[in-house]
Tab-separated table of C-alpha atoms in Angstrom:
chain	number	residue	atom	x	y	z
A	1264	UNK	CA	27.048	-35.472	0.272
A	1265	UNK	CA	25.115	-33.045	2.468
A	1266	UNK	CA	27.378	-30.126	2.059
A	1267	UNK	CA	27.801	-26.832	4.211
A	1268	UNK	CA	29.660	-23.779	3.381
A	1269	UNK	CA	31.090	-22.383	6.784
A	1270	UNK	CA	32.486	-18.843	7.072
A	1271	UNK	CA	35.216	-17.739	9.414
A	1272	UNK	CA	34.791	-14.490	11.401
A	1273	UNK	CA	37.726	-12.292	13.493
A	1274	UNK	CA	40.874	-13.966	14.084
A	1275	UNK	CA	41.266	-15.487	10.689
A	1276	UNK	CA	43.051	-12.457	9.629
A	1277	UNK	CA	46.344	-12.554	7.757
A	1278	UNK	CA	48.333	-10.075	5.277
A	1279	UNK	CA	48.014	-11.359	1.824
A	1280	UNK	CA	44.628	-13.203	2.314
A	1281	UNK	CA	42.800	-13.352	-1.234
A	1282	UNK	CA	45.809	-12.077	-3.274
A	1283	UNK	CA	46.767	-15.753	-4.962
A	1284	UNK	CA	42.290	-16.455	-5.225
A	1285	UNK	CA	42.429	-12.827	-7.587
A	1286	UNK	CA	45.320	-13.232	-8.925
A	1287	UNK	CA	44.074	-16.421	-10.338
A	1288	UNK	CA	39.991	-16.131	-10.803
A	1289	UNK	CA	38.296	-12.648	-12.668
A	1290	UNK	CA	35.408	-13.254	-10.265
A	1291	UNK	CA	37.310	-12.950	-7.114
A	1292	UNK	CA	39.228	-10.044	-8.194
A	1293	UNK	CA	35.916	-8.390	-8.581
A	1294	UNK	CA	35.166	-9.221	-5.001
A	1295	UNK	CA	37.606	-6.545	-4.372
A	1296	UNK	CA	37.002	-3.901	-6.110
A	1297	UNK	CA	33.215	-4.142	-5.599
A	1298	UNK	CA	34.387	-4.025	-1.736
A	1299	UNK	CA	36.951	-1.049	-2.172
A	1300	UNK	CA	33.793	0.690	-4.672
A	1301	UNK	CA	31.880	0.216	-1.583
A	1302	UNK	CA	33.556	1.284	1.250
A	1303	UNK	CA	35.579	4.275	-0.880
A	1304	UNK	CA	39.149	3.104	0.013
A	1305	UNK	CA	41.640	0.508	-1.067
A	1306	UNK	CA	40.567	-2.051	1.069
A	1307	UNK	CA	41.702	-4.622	-1.286
A	1308	UNK	CA	45.495	-3.078	-0.999
A	1309	UNK	CA	44.835	-3.715	3.357
A	1310	UNK	CA	44.497	-7.983	2.488
A	1311	UNK	CA	46.907	-8.146	-0.112
A	1312	UNK	CA	49.829	-6.289	1.036
A	1313	UNK	CA	49.023	-4.940	4.471
A	1314	UNK	CA	50.349	-3.493	7.153
A	1315	UNK	CA	49.599	-6.021	9.366
A	1316	UNK	CA	48.723	-3.352	12.018
A	1317	UNK	CA	46.375	-2.198	10.075
A	1318	UNK	CA	44.543	-5.358	9.297
A	1319	UNK	CA	44.614	-5.996	12.981
A	1320	UNK	CA	42.256	-2.851	13.680
A	1321	UNK	CA	38.448	-4.227	14.411
A	1322	UNK	CA	36.938	-1.526	11.670
A	1323	UNK	CA	39.339	-2.983	8.089
A	1324	UNK	CA	40.095	-6.443	10.157
A	1325	UNK	CA	35.729	-7.122	9.892
A	1326	UNK	CA	35.152	-6.195	5.901
A	1327	UNK	CA	38.148	-7.498	4.692
A	1328	UNK	CA	37.452	-10.925	6.163
A	1329	UNK	CA	34.296	-10.842	5.011
A	1330	UNK	CA	35.284	-9.599	1.511
A	1331	UNK	CA	37.642	-12.440	1.612
A	1332	UNK	CA	35.208	-14.980	2.014
A	1333	UNK	CA	32.809	-14.167	-0.625
A	1334	UNK	CA	35.375	-13.960	-2.842
A	1335	UNK	CA	36.347	-17.465	-2.319
A	1336	UNK	CA	32.066	-18.148	-2.367
A	1337	UNK	CA	32.164	-16.756	-5.409
A	1338	UNK	CA	35.156	-18.666	-6.571
A	1339	UNK	CA	32.994	-22.145	-5.967
A	1340	UNK	CA	29.343	-20.599	-7.044
A	1341	UNK	CA	30.855	-20.021	-10.684
A	1342	UNK	CA	31.897	-23.895	-10.137
A	1343	UNK	CA	28.398	-25.314	-10.111
A	1344	UNK	CA	29.619	-25.782	-5.761
A	1345	UNK	CA	26.508	-24.871	-3.710
A	1346	UNK	CA	25.763	-25.878	0.141
A	1347	UNK	CA	22.652	-27.321	1.335
A	1348	UNK	CA	23.331	-25.600	4.494
A	1349	UNK	CA	25.519	-22.354	5.607
A	1350	UNK	CA	26.981	-20.787	8.362
A	1351	UNK	CA	29.080	-18.210	9.796
A	1352	UNK	CA	30.880	-17.660	13.861
A	1353	UNK	CA	30.478	-14.311	14.922
A	1354	UNK	CA	31.442	-11.845	11.511
A	1355	UNK	CA	31.041	-15.074	9.695
A	1356	UNK	CA	27.637	-14.908	9.818
A	1357	UNK	CA	27.420	-11.866	7.180
A	1358	UNK	CA	29.671	-13.895	4.596
A	1359	UNK	CA	26.826	-17.026	5.021
A	1360	UNK	CA	24.059	-14.205	4.427
A	1361	UNK	CA	25.853	-12.612	1.340
A	1362	UNK	CA	26.366	-16.325	0.132
A	1363	UNK	CA	22.575	-17.776	0.765
A	1364	UNK	CA	21.735	-14.026	-1.145
A	1365	UNK	CA	19.865	-12.144	1.586
A	1366	UNK	CA	22.375	-9.366	1.239
A	1367	UNK	CA	24.947	-7.816	-0.803
A	1368	UNK	CA	28.684	-7.981	-0.743
A	1369	UNK	CA	28.292	-3.809	-0.933
A	1370	UNK	CA	25.460	-3.920	1.935
A	1371	UNK	CA	26.716	-6.337	3.914
A	1372	UNK	CA	30.879	-4.650	3.609
A	1373	UNK	CA	29.541	-1.385	4.513
A	1374	UNK	CA	27.324	-2.923	7.355
A	1375	UNK	CA	30.471	-5.202	8.614
A	1376	UNK	CA	32.849	-1.788	9.048
A	1377	UNK	CA	30.011	0.175	10.910
A	1378	UNK	CA	29.770	-3.142	12.585
A	1379	UNK	CA	33.492	-3.035	13.169
A	1380	UNK	CA	33.542	0.878	14.689
A	1381	UNK	CA	30.691	0.897	16.878
A	1382	UNK	CA	32.301	-2.483	18.823
A	1383	UNK	CA	35.785	-1.056	19.216
A	1384	UNK	CA	33.474	2.157	20.333
A	1385	UNK	CA	31.822	0.420	22.740
A	1386	UNK	CA	34.305	-0.160	25.236
A	1387	UNK	CA	37.652	2.243	25.797
A	1388	UNK	CA	41.451	0.196	24.823
A	1389	UNK	CA	41.720	-1.625	28.065
A	1390	UNK	CA	38.860	-2.191	29.740
A	1391	UNK	CA	37.553	-5.017	28.382
A	1392	UNK	CA	39.335	-8.079	28.003
A	1393	UNK	CA	39.167	-11.897	26.118
A	1394	UNK	CA	40.435	-15.578	27.345
A	1395	UNK	CA	40.413	-18.564	26.325
A	1396	UNK	CA	39.556	-21.860	28.340
A	1397	UNK	CA	40.541	-24.875	27.373
A	1398	UNK	CA	38.927	-28.133	29.121
A	1399	UNK	CA	36.829	-26.939	30.886
A	1400	UNK	CA	33.069	-28.115	30.626
A	1401	UNK	CA	30.352	-24.697	30.104
A	1402	UNK	CA	28.546	-25.192	32.987
A	1403	UNK	CA	32.586	-25.188	35.040
A	1404	UNK	CA	32.565	-22.018	32.886
A	1405	UNK	CA	29.558	-20.013	33.701
A	1406	UNK	CA	30.058	-21.032	37.727
A	1407	UNK	CA	33.915	-19.604	37.457
A	1408	UNK	CA	32.179	-16.050	35.609
A	1409	UNK	CA	29.568	-15.893	38.406
A	1410	UNK	CA	31.928	-15.987	41.180
A	1411	UNK	CA	34.502	-13.714	39.414
A	1412	UNK	CA	31.928	-10.791	38.061
A	1413	UNK	CA	32.292	-8.863	41.662
A	1414	UNK	CA	29.775	-6.678	40.105
A	1415	UNK	CA	31.326	-6.421	36.719
A	1416	UNK	CA	30.705	-8.122	33.258
A	1417	UNK	CA	32.180	-11.347	32.689
A	1418	UNK	CA	30.514	-14.435	30.607
A	1419	UNK	CA	30.839	-16.949	27.949
A	1420	UNK	CA	31.468	-15.349	24.494
A	1421	UNK	CA	32.680	-17.931	22.409
A	1422	UNK	CA	31.304	-21.714	22.828
A	1423	UNK	CA	33.352	-22.883	20.170
A	1424	UNK	CA	33.752	-26.644	20.761
A	1425	UNK	CA	33.982	-29.499	23.514
A	1426	UNK	CA	36.734	-27.723	25.772
A	1427	UNK	CA	37.353	-24.588	24.174
A	1428	UNK	CA	35.435	-21.580	25.257
A	1429	UNK	CA	36.170	-17.859	25.662
A	1430	UNK	CA	34.917	-15.437	27.984
A	1431	UNK	CA	34.580	-11.715	27.703
A	1432	UNK	CA	33.848	-8.908	29.941
A	1433	UNK	CA	35.744	-6.098	32.060
A	1434	UNK	CA	39.399	-6.834	31.992
A	1435	UNK	CA	39.834	-7.282	35.937
A	1436	UNK	CA	36.635	-9.417	36.094
A	1437	UNK	CA	38.261	-11.534	32.742
A	1438	UNK	CA	41.264	-11.942	34.838
A	1439	UNK	CA	39.048	-13.205	38.151
A	1440	UNK	CA	37.586	-15.332	35.652
A	1441	UNK	CA	40.806	-17.116	34.473
A	1442	UNK	CA	41.989	-17.507	37.962
A	1443	UNK	CA	38.929	-18.980	39.138
A	1444	UNK	CA	38.825	-20.894	35.769
A	1445	UNK	CA	41.991	-23.141	36.974
A	1446	UNK	CA	41.409	-23.254	40.133
A	1447	UNK	CA	38.249	-25.257	38.937
A	1448	UNK	CA	40.194	-27.753	36.660
A	1449	UNK	CA	41.268	-25.807	33.463
A	1450	UNK	CA	44.099	-27.094	31.737
A	1451	UNK	CA	44.986	-23.261	30.510
A	1452	UNK	CA	43.331	-20.046	30.525
A	1453	UNK	CA	45.273	-17.596	27.884
A	1454	UNK	CA	43.933	-14.068	26.885
A	1455	UNK	CA	43.698	-13.513	23.791
A	1456	UNK	CA	44.810	-10.612	21.575
A	1457	UNK	CA	41.843	-8.641	20.532
A	1458	UNK	CA	40.536	-4.848	20.653
A	1459	UNK	CA	37.074	-5.245	22.768
A	1460	UNK	CA	35.259	-7.672	24.677
A	1461	UNK	CA	32.925	-8.590	22.484
A	1462	UNK	CA	29.890	-10.709	22.663
A	1463	UNK	CA	29.033	-9.619	25.855
A	1464	UNK	CA	26.701	-7.010	27.663
A	1465	UNK	CA	29.466	-4.464	27.236
A	1466	UNK	CA	28.938	-4.750	23.364
A	1467	UNK	CA	25.160	-3.149	24.292
A	1468	UNK	CA	25.879	0.200	22.911
A	1469	UNK	CA	26.977	-1.320	20.218
A	1470	UNK	CA	24.332	-3.225	19.165
A	1471	UNK	CA	22.283	-0.141	19.196
A	1472	UNK	CA	23.575	1.432	16.678
A	1473	UNK	CA	23.812	-1.442	14.997
A	1474	UNK	CA	20.174	-2.410	15.243
A	1475	UNK	CA	19.782	0.999	13.766
A	1476	UNK	CA	21.811	0.624	9.891
A	1477	UNK	CA	20.071	-3.013	9.753
A	1478	UNK	CA	17.137	-1.988	9.955
A	1479	UNK	CA	17.917	0.667	6.868
A	1480	UNK	CA	18.737	-2.274	4.840
A	1481	UNK	CA	16.083	-5.223	2.961
A	1482	UNK	CA	17.226	-8.551	4.349
A	1483	UNK	CA	15.689	-10.896	1.504
A	1484	UNK	CA	14.531	-14.202	2.516
A	1485	UNK	CA	17.618	-16.975	2.463
A	1486	UNK	CA	18.170	-18.896	-0.308
A	1487	UNK	CA	20.246	-21.664	1.251
A	1488	UNK	CA	19.107	-21.787	4.828
A	1489	UNK	CA	21.573	-20.918	7.812
A	1490	UNK	CA	21.770	-21.920	10.850
A	1491	UNK	CA	22.376	-18.847	13.039
A	1492	UNK	CA	24.800	-18.090	16.042
A	1493	UNK	CA	22.613	-16.538	18.894
A	1494	UNK	CA	20.357	-19.325	19.011
A	1495	UNK	CA	21.519	-22.199	16.994
A	1496	UNK	CA	18.545	-22.842	15.014
A	1497	UNK	CA	17.691	-22.888	11.163
A	1498	UNK	CA	16.886	-19.674	9.882
A	1499	UNK	CA	14.750	-19.231	6.311
A	1500	UNK	CA	13.513	-15.802	6.238
A	1501	UNK	CA	14.925	-11.914	5.670
A	1502	UNK	CA	13.525	-10.691	9.511
A	1503	UNK	CA	15.202	-14.021	11.258
A	1504	UNK	CA	18.551	-12.795	9.469
A	1505	UNK	CA	18.416	-9.110	10.122
A	1506	UNK	CA	17.132	-10.153	14.124
A	1507	UNK	CA	20.410	-12.636	14.651
A	1508	UNK	CA	22.523	-10.095	13.442
A	1509	UNK	CA	21.466	-7.500	15.110
A	1510	UNK	CA	21.333	-9.884	19.067
A	1511	UNK	CA	24.415	-11.974	18.253
A	1512	UNK	CA	26.502	-8.353	18.714
A	1513	UNK	CA	26.269	-8.741	22.577
A	1514	UNK	CA	25.219	-12.665	23.197
A	1515	UNK	CA	27.528	-15.828	23.090
A	1516	UNK	CA	27.982	-17.655	19.820
A	1517	UNK	CA	26.971	-20.711	19.351
A	1518	UNK	CA	29.607	-22.266	17.319
A	1519	UNK	CA	29.129	-26.005	19.194
A	1520	UNK	CA	25.547	-26.062	19.221
A	1521	UNK	CA	25.541	-24.957	15.360
A	1522	UNK	CA	27.718	-27.175	14.362
A	1523	UNK	CA	25.932	-30.164	15.873
A	1524	UNK	CA	22.596	-28.958	14.418
A	1525	UNK	CA	23.663	-29.268	10.811
A	1526	UNK	CA	25.281	-32.374	11.194
A	1527	UNK	CA	22.252	-33.858	13.260
A	1528	UNK	CA	20.322	-32.304	9.686
A	1529	UNK	CA	22.311	-34.846	8.094
A	1530	UNK	CA	25.491	-33.017	7.328
A	1531	UNK	CA	28.344	-34.943	6.505
A	1532	UNK	CA	30.988	-32.443	4.818
A	1533	UNK	CA	32.007	-29.260	6.038
A	1534	UNK	CA	33.978	-26.198	3.780
A	1535	UNK	CA	35.830	-23.631	5.339
A	1536	UNK	CA	35.195	-20.688	3.006
A	1537	UNK	CA	37.813	-17.638	3.592
A	1538	UNK	CA	41.037	-17.359	5.107
A	1539	UNK	CA	42.187	-19.873	7.634
A	1540	UNK	CA	41.547	-22.927	9.110
A	1541	UNK	CA	40.151	-22.209	12.389
A	1542	UNK	CA	36.749	-23.243	11.877
A	1543	UNK	CA	38.259	-26.415	10.409
A	1544	UNK	CA	40.375	-27.377	13.413
A	1545	UNK	CA	36.892	-26.282	15.589
A	1546	UNK	CA	34.907	-28.604	13.145
A	1547	UNK	CA	36.466	-30.945	13.789
A	1548	UNK	CA	36.771	-31.726	17.462
A	1549	UNK	CA	32.690	-31.256	17.787
A	1550	UNK	CA	31.844	-33.946	14.753
A	1551	UNK	CA	34.267	-36.235	14.509
A	1552	UNK	CA	33.096	-38.347	11.776
A	1553	UNK	CA	32.539	-35.062	9.199
A	1554	UNK	CA	34.732	-34.516	6.419
A	1555	UNK	CA	36.379	-31.236	6.754
A	1556	UNK	CA	37.987	-29.242	4.214
A	1557	UNK	CA	38.789	-25.087	3.730
A	1558	UNK	CA	38.880	-22.889	0.911
A	1559	UNK	CA	40.960	-20.017	0.821
A	1560	UNK	CA	43.762	-20.070	-2.320
A	1561	UNK	CA	44.029	-22.048	-5.796
A	1562	UNK	CA	45.845	-25.185	-4.549
A	1563	UNK	CA	43.040	-25.865	-1.760
A	1564	UNK	CA	40.401	-25.123	-3.729
A	1565	UNK	CA	41.956	-28.247	-5.707
A	1566	UNK	CA	42.554	-30.355	-2.922
A	1567	UNK	CA	38.122	-29.987	-1.884
A	1568	UNK	CA	37.131	-30.417	-5.649
A	1569	UNK	CA	39.122	-33.310	-6.152
A	1570	UNK	CA	38.790	-34.558	-3.093
A	1571	UNK	CA	34.545	-34.036	-3.808
A	1572	UNK	CA	35.371	-35.331	-7.501
A	1573	UNK	CA	36.245	-38.497	-6.352
A	1574	UNK	CA	33.872	-39.152	-3.277
A	1575	UNK	CA	31.471	-38.715	-6.134
A	1576	UNK	CA	32.596	-41.329	-8.525
A	1577	UNK	CA	33.420	-43.926	-4.817
């Protein structure tokens, strides 16, 4: 078995996330206490109890998902469960780098809180938008965006899986691109309930601000190789990891190519570490022969460890 741990990004948050892990495993509870101390406010309470309206704020969502993901990873690590590879979707790349020993939890949780603030402040609410385009290939989406831009910004933001591309940009341009995609044969084009247009050129002000913060951190070389978002290539050094985190803010998330590279490298089992099963669903569409699991509470941990033990004994 060649194992990759993959870590979810924004959109996987839900009230109650991490609570069962923190109650069942001391190492998970310690992660939430570390994050609360680093941030100076009770993030754990927002994760466990909400309110949902506050948990949905980008500057809260990002550290909340990272903390929950790292808590799940610490539980796995405490049981000697270690991957050959790591990757994360957008924000999830920070969780992956904590797991790879590049950043501490405290460093990462402060960085992603600022990342969320910068991304939210880059574009006034209502001026940007994102939309999911279903069942239209990437060249078709790119052509529709080019036609719809009309001097504004709209481009592919997330290359998620065969038949699922997310676009981002100015709200009016996104609306035009949605219509162009449907005219080109897309089965659906759906506006996403997000507060900012992530992973497009409108995020460059946020990228510049984040670059200064990340430059002040010491990125250690990776103990486990990462396949990064911005290039879908293998990263092993701290400097490469930092560079990828900076550039990913305004660049497309190359999730499908990243998973395809992991499969090419021999990965046959993917474990989504953190809240939800978004990545598990995408991987099933990209790597049809791979085994997929998720770990975000005691029952899902038990399900995977049982399956892993069964596979090892087969």
